[in-house]
Coordinates of C-alpha atoms and ligand atoms in Angstrom, one line a residue:
M1 CA -9.8 37.5 -56.8
N2 CA -13.2 36.0 -56.5
A3 CA -14.7 34.4 -53.4
R4 CA -13.9 30.8 -54.3
E5 CA -10.3 31.7 -54.8
L6 CA -10.2 33.6 -51.5
K7 CA -11.7 30.7 -49.6
K8 CA -9.3 28.2 -51.2
K9 CA -6.3 30.4 -50.6
Y10 CA -7.3 30.8 -47.0
L11 CA -7.8 27.1 -46.3
D12 CA -4.6 26.2 -48.2
F13 CA -2.6 28.7 -46.2
F14 CA -3.8 27.6 -42.8
E15 CA -3.5 23.9 -43.8
S16 CA 0.2 24.7 -44.7
K17 CA 0.5 26.0 -41.1
G18 CA -0.7 22.8 -39.6
H19 CA -4.4 23.4 -39.3
K20 CA -7.0 20.7 -40.0
I21 CA -9.9 21.9 -42.2
I22 CA -13.3 21.1 -40.9
E23 CA -16.7 21.5 -42.6
S24 CA -19.1 24.3 -42.0
S25 CA -21.5 23.4 -39.2
S26 CA -25.2 23.8 -39.5
L27 CA -26.7 27.4 -39.5
I28 CA -28.9 26.2 -36.7
P29 CA -27.0 25.3 -33.6
E30 CA -27.5 21.9 -32.0
N31 CA -28.3 21.7 -28.3
D32 CA -28.0 25.4 -27.8
P33 CA -31.2 27.2 -26.7
T34 CA -29.6 30.6 -26.4
V35 CA -28.8 31.4 -30.0
L36 CA -31.2 31.0 -32.9
F37 CA -28.5 30.9 -35.6
T38 CA -24.8 30.4 -35.9
T39 CA -23.5 33.9 -36.0
A40 CA -19.7 33.2 -36.0
G41 CA -17.4 30.3 -36.7
M42 CA -16.7 30.0 -33.0
H43 CA -20.2 29.0 -31.9
P44 CA -20.0 25.3 -32.7
L45 CA -16.5 25.3 -31.2
V46 CA -17.3 26.6 -27.7
P47 CA -16.7 23.2 -26.0
F48 CA -13.2 23.1 -27.4
L49 CA -12.5 26.7 -26.4
L50 CA -13.5 25.7 -22.9
G51 CA -11.0 22.8 -22.9
Q52 CA -12.6 19.8 -24.3
K53 CA -10.3 17.9 -26.7
H54 CA -11.1 18.4 -30.4
P55 CA -10.7 15.1 -32.3
M56 CA -9.0 16.9 -35.2
G57 CA -6.3 18.5 -33.0
K58 CA -5.4 21.9 -31.6
R59 CA -5.3 23.9 -34.9
I60 CA -8.5 24.1 -36.9
A61 CA -9.7 26.3 -39.8
N62 CA -12.9 26.5 -41.9
V63 CA -15.4 28.5 -43.8
Q64 CA -18.6 28.7 -41.7
K65 CA -22.1 29.6 -42.9
C66 CA -23.4 32.4 -40.6
L67 CA -26.5 34.4 -40.2
R68 CA -26.9 37.7 -38.3
T69 CA -30.4 39.1 -38.0
D70 CA -29.8 41.9 -35.6
D71 CA -29.4 44.5 -38.3
I72 CA -32.0 43.4 -40.8
E73 CA -33.2 47.0 -41.1
E74 CA -29.8 48.1 -42.2
V75 CA -29.6 45.7 -45.1
G76 CA -29.5 47.7 -48.3
D77 CA -26.5 49.9 -47.5
A78 CA -23.1 49.0 -48.8
F79 CA -21.9 46.3 -46.4
H80 CA -24.6 45.0 -44.2
N81 CA -26.0 41.6 -45.0
T82 CA -27.8 38.8 -43.3
F83 CA -26.3 35.6 -44.5
F84 CA -22.5 35.5 -44.9
E85 CA -19.6 33.1 -44.9
M86 CA -16.9 33.5 -42.3
L87 CA -13.3 32.4 -42.7
G88 CA -11.9 31.4 -39.4
N89 CA -8.8 29.8 -37.8
W90 CA -8.5 28.5 -34.2
S91 CA -5.9 27.5 -31.8
F92 CA -7.2 25.5 -28.8
G93 CA -4.4 26.1 -26.3
D94 CA -1.8 26.0 -29.0
Y95 CA -0.3 29.1 -30.6
F96 CA -1.2 32.5 -29.2
K97 CA -0.9 36.2 -30.0
K98 CA 2.4 36.5 -31.8
E99 CA 1.9 33.5 -34.1
A100 CA -1.7 34.4 -34.9
I101 CA -0.8 37.9 -35.8
T102 CA 2.3 36.9 -37.8
M103 CA 0.2 34.3 -39.8
S104 CA -2.5 36.9 -40.5
Y105 CA 0.0 39.4 -41.7
E106 CA 1.7 36.9 -43.9
F107 CA -1.7 35.8 -45.5
L108 CA -2.8 39.4 -46.1
V109 CA 0.5 40.7 -47.5
K110 CA 2.0 37.7 -49.3
H111 CA -1.1 35.8 -50.4
L112 CA -3.8 38.5 -50.8
K113 CA -1.1 41.0 -51.9
I114 CA -2.4 43.8 -49.7
D115 CA -0.1 46.8 -49.5
P116 CA 1.3 46.8 -45.9
E117 CA 1.1 50.6 -46.0
R118 CA -2.7 50.3 -46.1
I119 CA -2.9 48.2 -43.0
S120 CA -3.6 49.6 -39.5
V121 CA -4.6 47.8 -36.4
T122 CA -6.4 48.3 -33.1
V123 CA -5.6 46.6 -29.8
F124 CA -7.0 46.4 -26.3
A125 CA -6.1 49.4 -24.1
G126 CA -6.5 47.5 -20.8
D127 CA -8.7 47.9 -17.8
K128 CA -9.4 46.4 -14.4
D129 CA -10.2 43.0 -15.9
A130 CA -7.3 42.5 -18.2
P131 CA -4.0 44.3 -18.9
R132 CA -3.1 46.6 -21.8
D133 CA -2.3 44.3 -24.8
E134 CA 1.4 45.3 -25.3
E135 CA 2.1 41.8 -26.5
S136 CA -0.1 42.2 -29.6
A137 CA 1.2 45.7 -30.2
R138 CA 4.8 44.4 -30.1
A139 CA 4.0 41.7 -32.5
W140 CA 2.6 44.3 -35.0
I141 CA 5.7 46.5 -34.5
N142 CA 8.0 43.6 -35.2
L143 CA 6.2 43.0 -38.5
G144 CA 6.7 46.6 -39.5
I145 CA 3.5 48.3 -38.6
P146 CA 4.5 51.7 -37.1
R147 CA 3.3 52.8 -33.7
Q148 CA 1.1 55.6 -35.3
R149 CA -0.9 52.9 -37.1
I150 CA -1.6 51.0 -33.9
F151 CA -4.6 52.3 -31.9
F152 CA -5.4 51.3 -28.4
N153 CA -9.1 51.0 -27.6
P154 CA -11.3 50.2 -24.5
K155 CA -13.3 47.1 -24.0
K156 CA -16.3 48.3 -26.0
D157 CA -14.2 48.3 -29.2
N158 CA -11.5 45.7 -28.6
W159 CA -12.9 42.9 -26.6
W160 CA -14.9 40.1 -28.2
G161 CA -17.6 38.0 -26.5
P162 CA -18.9 36.3 -24.7
A163 CA -21.5 35.7 -27.3
G164 CA -24.0 35.2 -24.5
K165 CA -23.9 36.4 -20.9
T166 CA -21.2 33.9 -19.9
G167 CA -18.5 32.0 -21.8
P168 CA -15.2 32.4 -23.5
C169 CA -14.0 35.9 -24.4
G170 CA -11.0 38.0 -24.5
P171 CA -9.2 41.1 -26.0
D172 CA -9.0 41.3 -29.7
T173 CA -6.9 42.9 -32.4
E174 CA -8.7 44.1 -35.4
I175 CA -7.0 44.6 -38.8
F176 CA -8.2 47.5 -41.0
F177 CA -7.7 48.4 -44.6
D178 CA -7.3 52.0 -45.6
T179 CA -9.4 52.7 -48.7
K180 CA -7.5 56.0 -49.1
K181 CA -10.7 58.0 -49.0
K182 CA -10.4 61.4 -47.2
K183 CA -10.7 61.4 -43.4
C184 CA -14.2 62.4 -42.4
S185 CA -12.8 64.5 -39.5
K186 CA -9.7 65.1 -37.5
N187 CA -10.7 62.2 -35.3
C188 CA -11.3 59.7 -38.1
R189 CA -9.4 56.5 -37.3
P190 CA -9.8 52.8 -37.7
G191 CA -13.2 51.9 -36.3
C192 CA -14.8 55.1 -37.7
N193 CA -17.7 54.1 -39.8
C194 CA -17.4 56.8 -42.5
G195 CA -16.0 54.2 -44.9
K196 CA -12.4 55.2 -45.0
Y197 CA -11.2 52.3 -42.8
F198 CA -12.5 48.9 -43.5
E199 CA -12.4 46.1 -41.0
L200 CA -10.9 43.0 -42.6
W201 CA -10.2 40.6 -39.8
N202 CA -10.8 40.1 -36.2
L203 CA -8.3 38.1 -34.1
V204 CA -9.7 37.3 -30.6
F205 CA -7.4 36.0 -27.9
M206 CA -9.8 34.0 -25.8
E207 CA -8.1 33.4 -22.5
Y208 CA -11.0 34.5 -20.3
N209 CA -14.3 33.0 -19.2
K210 CA -16.9 35.5 -18.1
T211 CA -18.8 34.0 -15.2
K212 CA -22.4 34.5 -14.1
D213 CA -21.4 37.2 -11.6
G214 CA -19.6 39.2 -14.3
K215 CA -16.1 38.2 -13.3
Y216 CA -13.4 37.4 -15.9
E217 CA -11.6 34.2 -15.0
K218 CA -8.6 32.8 -16.8
L219 CA -9.6 29.8 -19.0
K220 CA -7.7 26.5 -18.7
Q221 CA -6.0 27.3 -22.0
K222 CA -5.1 30.2 -24.2
N223 CA -7.1 30.1 -27.4
V224 CA -7.2 32.1 -30.6
D225 CA -10.5 32.7 -32.5
T226 CA -10.4 34.6 -35.7
G227 CA -13.0 35.7 -38.2
M228 CA -13.0 37.3 -41.6
G229 CA -16.1 37.9 -43.7
V230 CA -15.9 36.5 -47.2
E231 CA -18.3 39.0 -48.9
R232 CA -16.8 42.1 -47.5
T233 CA -13.2 41.0 -48.1
V234 CA -13.9 40.1 -51.7
A235 CA -15.5 43.5 -52.3
I236 CA -12.3 45.2 -50.9
L237 CA -10.0 42.9 -52.9
Q238 CA -12.0 43.7 -56.1
G239 CA -11.8 47.4 -55.4
K240 CA -15.6 47.6 -55.1
D241 CA -17.2 49.9 -52.5
N242 CA -20.1 47.6 -51.8
I243 CA -20.7 43.8 -51.6
Y244 CA -23.5 43.8 -54.2
E245 CA -21.2 44.5 -57.1
T246 CA -19.2 41.3 -56.4
E247 CA -20.0 38.0 -58.2
L248 CA -21.7 36.8 -55.0
F249 CA -24.6 39.2 -55.6
S250 CA -24.4 40.6 -59.1
P251 CA -26.1 37.7 -60.9
I252 CA -29.0 37.9 -58.5
I253 CA -29.3 41.7 -59.0
K254 CA -29.1 41.2 -62.8
K255 CA -32.0 38.7 -62.7
I256 CA -34.0 41.0 -60.5
R257 CA -33.5 43.8 -63.1
E258 CA -34.5 41.5 -65.9
L259 CA -37.7 40.4 -64.3
S260 CA -38.9 43.7 -62.8
G261 CA -40.4 46.8 -64.1
K262 CA -38.5 49.3 -62.0
S263 CA -35.0 49.7 -60.7
N264 CA -34.3 50.7 -57.2
I265 CA -31.0 50.0 -55.6
K266 CA -32.1 49.6 -52.0
S267 CA -35.0 47.3 -52.9
E268 CA -32.9 45.2 -55.2
R269 CA -30.3 44.7 -52.5
I270 CA -32.8 43.8 -49.9
V271 CA -34.4 41.2 -52.2
A272 CA -31.0 39.7 -53.1
D273 CA -29.8 39.6 -49.5
H274 CA -33.1 38.1 -48.1
I275 CA -33.5 35.4 -50.7
R276 CA -29.9 34.2 -50.2
A277 CA -30.5 34.0 -46.4
A278 CA -33.9 32.3 -46.9
V279 CA -32.4 29.7 -49.3
F280 CA -29.6 28.8 -46.8
I281 CA -32.0 28.5 -43.9
L282 CA -34.4 26.3 -45.9
G283 CA -31.4 24.4 -47.3
D284 CA -30.1 23.4 -43.9
Q285 CA -30.7 19.8 -43.1
K286 CA -32.9 20.9 -40.1
R287 CA -36.0 21.5 -42.2
V288 CA -37.0 24.8 -40.8
V289 CA -40.2 26.1 -42.3
P290 CA -41.8 29.6 -42.1
S291 CA -43.7 30.0 -38.9
N292 CA -44.4 32.5 -36.1
V293 CA -41.8 31.3 -33.7
E294 CA -38.0 31.1 -33.5
H295 CA -36.1 30.1 -36.6
G296 CA -39.3 29.9 -38.6
Y297 CA -40.2 33.4 -37.7
V298 CA -36.9 34.8 -38.9
L299 CA -37.4 32.9 -42.1
R300 CA -40.9 34.2 -42.5
R301 CA -39.8 37.8 -42.0
L302 CA -37.0 37.4 -44.6
I303 CA -39.3 35.9 -47.2
R304 CA -42.2 38.4 -46.6
R305 CA -39.8 41.4 -46.6
A306 CA -38.4 40.1 -49.9
I307 CA -41.9 39.8 -51.3
R308 CA -42.8 43.3 -50.2
Y309 CA -39.7 44.7 -51.9
C310 CA -40.4 42.7 -55.0
R311 CA -43.8 44.4 -55.2
Q312 CA -42.1 47.8 -55.0
L313 CA -40.0 46.7 -58.0
E314 CA -43.2 45.7 -59.8
S315 CA -41.7 42.3 -60.5
K316 CA -43.8 39.6 -62.0
S317 CA -44.9 37.0 -59.5
G318 CA -42.6 33.9 -59.2
L319 CA -39.5 36.1 -59.1
L320 CA -38.5 34.8 -55.7
V321 CA -38.6 31.2 -56.8
E322 CA -36.5 32.0 -59.8
L323 CA -34.0 33.8 -57.6
A324 CA -33.9 31.0 -55.1
N325 CA -33.0 28.6 -57.9
L326 CA -30.2 30.9 -59.0
V327 CA -28.8 31.0 -55.4
I328 CA -28.9 27.2 -55.3
E329 CA -27.0 27.1 -58.6
M330 CA -24.4 29.6 -57.4
Y331 CA -23.6 27.8 -54.2
K332 CA -24.4 24.1 -54.8
K333 CA -20.8 23.1 -55.3
D334 CA -19.7 24.4 -51.9
Y335 CA -23.0 23.5 -50.1
P336 CA -24.5 20.3 -51.7
E337 CA -27.3 20.4 -49.2
L338 CA -28.8 23.2 -51.2
S339 CA -29.3 21.1 -54.3
E340 CA -30.3 18.1 -52.2
N341 CA -33.1 20.2 -50.7
R342 CA -34.0 22.1 -53.8
D343 CA -37.6 20.9 -54.1
F344 CA -38.2 21.6 -50.4
I345 CA -36.7 25.1 -50.7
L346 CA -38.6 26.1 -53.7
S347 CA -41.9 24.7 -52.5
E348 CA -41.7 26.4 -49.1
I349 CA -41.0 29.7 -50.7
K350 CA -43.9 29.3 -53.1
K351 CA -46.2 28.3 -50.2
E352 CA -45.2 31.3 -48.2
E353 CA -45.8 33.6 -51.1
E354 CA -49.3 32.1 -51.4
R355 CA -50.0 32.5 -47.7
F356 CA -48.7 36.1 -47.8
K357 CA -51.1 36.8 -50.7
K358 CA -54.0 35.6 -48.5
T359 CA -53.0 37.8 -45.5
L360 CA -52.7 40.7 -47.9
E361 CA -56.3 40.0 -49.0
K362 CA -57.4 39.9 -45.4
G363 CA -55.5 43.1 -44.8
L364 CA -57.4 44.8 -47.6
I365 CA -60.7 43.9 -45.9
H366 CA -59.4 45.5 -42.7
F367 CA -58.2 48.5 -44.7
N368 CA -61.7 49.0 -46.1
K369 CA -63.0 49.2 -42.5
I370 CA -60.7 52.0 -41.5
R371 CA -62.5 55.3 -40.9
P372 CA -59.9 58.1 -41.3
I373 CA -60.3 61.3 -39.2
N374 CA -60.2 64.4 -41.4
K375 CA -59.1 62.2 -44.3
M376 CA -56.1 61.1 -42.3
I377 CA -55.4 57.4 -41.4
A378 CA -54.1 57.2 -37.9
G379 CA -50.5 55.9 -37.3
K380 CA -51.9 53.1 -35.1
D381 CA -54.1 51.8 -38.0
A382 CA -51.2 52.0 -40.5
F383 CA -49.0 50.2 -38.1
L384 CA -51.6 47.5 -37.5
L385 CA -51.8 46.9 -41.2
F386 CA -48.0 46.7 -41.3
Q387 CA -47.7 44.5 -38.3
S388 CA -50.6 42.1 -38.7
Y389 CA -51.1 42.0 -42.4
G390 CA -47.6 42.8 -43.6
F391 CA -48.6 46.0 -45.4
P392 CA -45.6 48.2 -46.2
I393 CA -46.3 51.8 -45.3
E394 CA -45.8 52.7 -49.0
M395 CA -48.7 50.4 -50.0
T396 CA -51.0 51.9 -47.3
K397 CA -50.1 55.3 -48.6
E398 CA -50.9 54.4 -52.2
L399 CA -54.3 52.8 -51.2
A400 CA -55.0 55.9 -49.2
R401 CA -54.2 58.2 -52.1
E402 CA -56.6 56.3 -54.3
R403 CA -59.4 57.4 -51.9
G404 CA -58.1 60.9 -51.5
W405 CA -56.8 60.3 -48.0
E406 CA -53.4 60.7 -46.3
V407 CA -51.5 58.6 -43.7
D408 CA -50.1 60.0 -40.4
E409 CA -46.6 58.8 -41.2
N410 CA -45.1 60.3 -38.0
G411 CA -47.6 58.4 -35.9
F412 CA -46.8 55.3 -37.8
K413 CA -43.0 55.8 -37.2
R414 CA -43.7 56.3 -33.5
E415 CA -45.6 53.0 -33.3
Y416 CA -42.9 51.3 -35.3
E417 CA -40.1 52.5 -33.0
K418 CA -42.0 51.5 -29.9
H419 CA -42.4 48.0 -31.4
R420 CA -38.9 47.8 -32.6
E421 CA -37.6 48.6 -29.1
L422 CA -39.9 45.8 -27.7
S423 CA -38.8 43.3 -30.3
R424 CA -35.1 44.3 -29.9
K425 CA -35.5 43.7 -26.2
S426 CA -37.1 40.3 -26.6
M427 CA -34.5 39.2 -29.2
E428 CA -31.7 40.4 -26.8
G429 CA -33.3 38.0 -24.4
V430 CA -32.7 35.2 -26.8
F431 CA -29.2 36.1 -27.8
K432 CA -27.8 37.4 -24.5
S433 CA -28.9 34.7 -22.2
G434 CA -25.7 32.9 -22.3
L435 CA -24.1 30.8 -25.0
Q436 CA -24.1 27.0 -24.6
D437 CA -25.5 26.1 -21.3
K438 CA -23.3 23.5 -19.8
S439 CA -25.1 22.9 -16.6
E440 CA -25.2 19.4 -15.0
M441 CA -28.9 19.1 -16.0
S442 CA -28.2 20.0 -19.7
I443 CA -25.5 17.4 -19.9
K444 CA -28.0 14.8 -18.5
Y445 CA -30.6 15.8 -21.1
H446 CA -27.9 15.5 -23.8
T447 CA -27.3 11.8 -22.9
A448 CA -31.1 11.2 -22.6
T449 CA -31.4 12.6 -26.1
H450 CA -29.0 9.9 -27.4
L451 CA -31.1 7.2 -25.7
L452 CA -34.3 8.6 -27.1
N453 CA -32.9 8.8 -30.6
Q454 CA -31.9 5.1 -30.5
A455 CA -35.2 4.1 -28.8
L456 CA -37.2 5.8 -31.5
R457 CA -35.2 3.9 -34.1
E458 CA -35.9 0.6 -32.4
V459 CA -39.6 1.2 -31.9
L460 CA -40.5 3.1 -35.1
G461 CA -37.7 1.9 -37.5
N462 CA -34.4 3.0 -38.9
H463 CA -35.9 5.7 -41.0
V464 CA -35.9 7.9 -37.9
Q465 CA -33.3 10.6 -38.2
Q466 CA -32.5 13.5 -36.0
R467 CA -33.7 16.8 -37.5
G468 CA -32.9 19.0 -34.6
S469 CA -32.2 19.0 -30.9
N470 CA -32.7 21.8 -28.3
I471 CA -31.9 21.4 -24.7
T472 CA -32.4 23.6 -21.7
P473 CA -31.8 22.7 -18.0
E474 CA -35.6 22.0 -17.8
R475 CA -36.3 19.7 -20.7
L476 CA -35.2 18.2 -24.0
R477 CA -36.8 18.8 -27.3
F478 CA -36.0 16.4 -30.2
D479 CA -37.2 16.7 -33.8
F480 CA -37.0 13.6 -36.0
S481 CA -38.2 12.3 -39.3
H482 CA -41.3 10.1 -39.1
P483 CA -44.3 10.2 -41.4
R484 CA -47.1 9.8 -38.8
K485 CA -48.3 10.8 -35.4
M486 CA -46.9 8.3 -32.9
T487 CA -49.5 6.1 -31.2
K488 CA -50.0 6.0 -27.4
E489 CA -48.4 2.5 -27.4
E490 CA -45.4 3.6 -29.4
I491 CA -44.8 6.6 -27.0
K492 CA -45.1 4.3 -24.1
R493 CA -42.7 1.7 -25.5
V494 CA -40.1 4.4 -26.3
E495 CA -40.4 5.8 -22.8
E496 CA -40.0 2.3 -21.3
L497 CA -37.0 1.5 -23.4
V498 CA -35.2 4.7 -22.4
N499 CA -35.9 4.0 -18.7
E500 CA -34.8 0.4 -19.1
K501 CA -31.4 1.6 -20.4
I502 CA -31.2 4.1 -17.6
N503 CA -31.8 1.4 -15.1
E504 CA -29.2 -0.9 -16.7
A505 CA -26.6 1.7 -15.5
L506 CA -24.8 1.6 -18.9
P507 CA -21.4 3.3 -19.1
V508 CA -21.0 6.2 -21.6
K509 CA -17.8 6.0 -23.5
R510 CA -16.1 8.5 -25.7
E511 CA -13.7 7.5 -28.5
E512 CA -12.0 9.2 -31.4
M513 CA -11.9 7.7 -34.8
S514 CA -12.1 8.5 -38.5
L515 CA -15.5 9.1 -40.0
E516 CA -15.2 5.9 -42.1
Q517 CA -14.6 3.9 -39.0
A518 CA -17.5 5.5 -37.2
K519 CA -19.7 4.6 -40.2
K520 CA -18.4 1.0 -40.3
Q521 CA -19.2 0.6 -36.6
G522 CA -22.8 1.7 -37.4
A523 CA -22.6 5.0 -35.5
I524 CA -25.5 7.4 -36.3
G525 CA -25.1 11.1 -36.8
L526 CA -24.2 13.5 -39.5
F527 CA -22.2 12.0 -42.3
D528 CA -22.2 14.9 -44.6
R529 CA -18.6 15.7 -43.7
K530 CA -15.2 15.2 -45.3
Y531 CA -13.5 11.9 -46.0
G532 CA -10.7 11.3 -43.6
E533 CA -12.1 13.6 -40.9
R534 CA -11.6 12.5 -37.3
V535 CA -14.7 12.6 -35.1
S536 CA -15.6 11.8 -31.6
V537 CA -18.1 9.0 -31.0
Y538 CA -20.2 8.3 -27.9
T539 CA -21.2 4.8 -27.1
I540 CA -23.8 3.9 -24.5
G541 CA -23.5 0.3 -23.5
N542 CA -24.4 -1.8 -26.5
F543 CA -27.4 0.3 -27.1
S544 CA -26.4 3.5 -28.8
K545 CA -23.5 4.8 -30.9
E546 CA -23.5 8.3 -32.1
I547 CA -21.1 10.9 -33.6
C548 CA -21.2 13.8 -31.2
A549 CA -19.1 16.5 -29.7
G550 CA -20.5 15.9 -26.2
P551 CA -20.3 16.4 -23.3
H552 CA -22.2 13.5 -21.7
V553 CA -22.7 11.9 -18.3
A554 CA -20.4 8.9 -17.4
N555 CA -23.2 6.4 -16.7
T556 CA -26.9 6.4 -17.6
K557 CA -27.9 5.7 -13.9
E558 CA -27.2 9.5 -13.3
L559 CA -30.3 10.4 -15.4
G560 CA -33.2 9.6 -13.2
K561 CA -36.7 8.9 -14.6
F562 CA -37.4 9.7 -18.3
K563 CA -40.9 11.0 -19.3
I564 CA -42.2 12.1 -22.6
V565 CA -44.5 15.0 -22.1
K566 CA -45.5 15.8 -25.6
E567 CA -45.5 14.4 -29.1
Q568 CA -46.5 16.7 -31.9
S569 CA -46.0 17.6 -35.6
V570 CA -43.4 20.2 -36.7
S571 CA -43.8 20.0 -40.5
A572 CA -44.6 17.4 -43.1
G573 CA -42.7 14.3 -42.1
V574 CA -41.1 15.7 -39.0
R575 CA -42.3 15.0 -35.4
R576 CA -41.2 16.6 -32.2
I577 CA -40.9 15.1 -28.7
K578 CA -40.6 17.1 -25.5
A579 CA -39.4 15.1 -22.6
V580 CA -38.2 15.6 -19.0
L581 CA -36.1 13.8 -16.5
E582 CA -37.7 13.5 -13.1
Ligands
LIG601 N1 -15.8 35.6 -33.0 C1 -15.2 36.7 -33.6 C2 -16.1 37.5 -34.5 O1 -17.2 37.0 -34.7 C3 -14.0 36.2 -34.5 O2 -14.4 35.1 -35.2 O3 -15.8 38.5 -35.0

């Protein structure tokens, strides 16, 4: 079974069980300052797990584009990768453990034809916060999974979330596939990472909300959130022991081999993985470009790391652009945004390659200034070359060898570990600081963002389109398409218009309707969704109408005074406004 068949089977199955199929959300979360990228299908659905009504109903399923950058250094082994697609089904206060488990079992055994003898599961063992999950264990037993293939684990293994410090979470049951490899030890069991047991699917029973003070409160409703990785599952279904041999990677690897002088499995995998991820980030409608901050920095790291590994493969230059084109071809049917943004994707990769070439040149100048001690380049110097100029240690070693020198590799490793620890900590800061801030202030900023969006369209013209929105309790940040710097007068007029609408005390109304209806009524927002889909639309007086999941304030008079504090460029054709409410 190939990936397209798997995705179709999955969606058809859950549709037959009363689920509405929604499109994948953007890889870059809207209005959520705490996660850089969408790392699971549940991210964009948090408001509905917390109790807000989803316009499509209580049963939802989809295939979601996801990106996980926490284990970039592990990429190259059999199963780690950066960009992946996640199959997911959700119940918002509808079915719970027994039904979710029964449906998963039916899908695996009847539709994917997985031998039930090869299935084992783990469940939550219980602790002071939540009871032992006998309910899930019973559901598995009723389906025929014997007790000896049901393993009880503590929170560290069988509890998912919250994705940030606070938010929806709960016990999970994980479904494992036995590859029939030998046990690595007496204690080898599902969850062991020797490769015998392979995690297929995670079913999370989100009935808790972790609060700021670390307490687990019951949510208003009992939810189900499940996730199954497409790449990994396809590999297992095809009997492959790594994802790179599946049709999702093999054409990319083949091309790399065609166009390079050397073969090296790890380097090929890294290049293939990173170029896929880079294409999907660049292909997202948000127009992220390589930079030194946030999303742009992750993108830069991926592209530069790919270039470095291309060099190790002695590939001819231009390989990455060719590979990017191939990825677009492979995925354009499922993700039309990739072909729509093809020129942008390819030109950004090319530009980044050029820029990297230049830093390499600067790096060489720096290299030539290094004075080794006893013909040994210090670890600190090698690390500086790596860190500031993107020199892989292998390259530094080669350059050193040409001069009859060596490199203190252990010293380099020590510096590297020190830095990794620091950057891990700072990334944790970004990821762990709480998913989806829903404070009163953020909600106000969200409504102010709608007013700003419309005001920009009135003052600058209807070409203005949202490119990104990021809200914290302290400010809003709004990216939009506009070809020039705004003049002082334009900024002033936008500010005045927003304040006028705040002072008019306009009511904010939420309605549900079909996408077509929303379009007909002139609502702005993302229209790259499916025909017939139901959406929620927020209307502010007669001023603004926008497709949006919310939440919002009830009346604009709650907002206070609106002030634009900065207007700047983000990339060609995209401007950014930072504004505050006083
Ligand atoms: N949120 C869970 C996960 O990421 C299930 O989708 O594994």
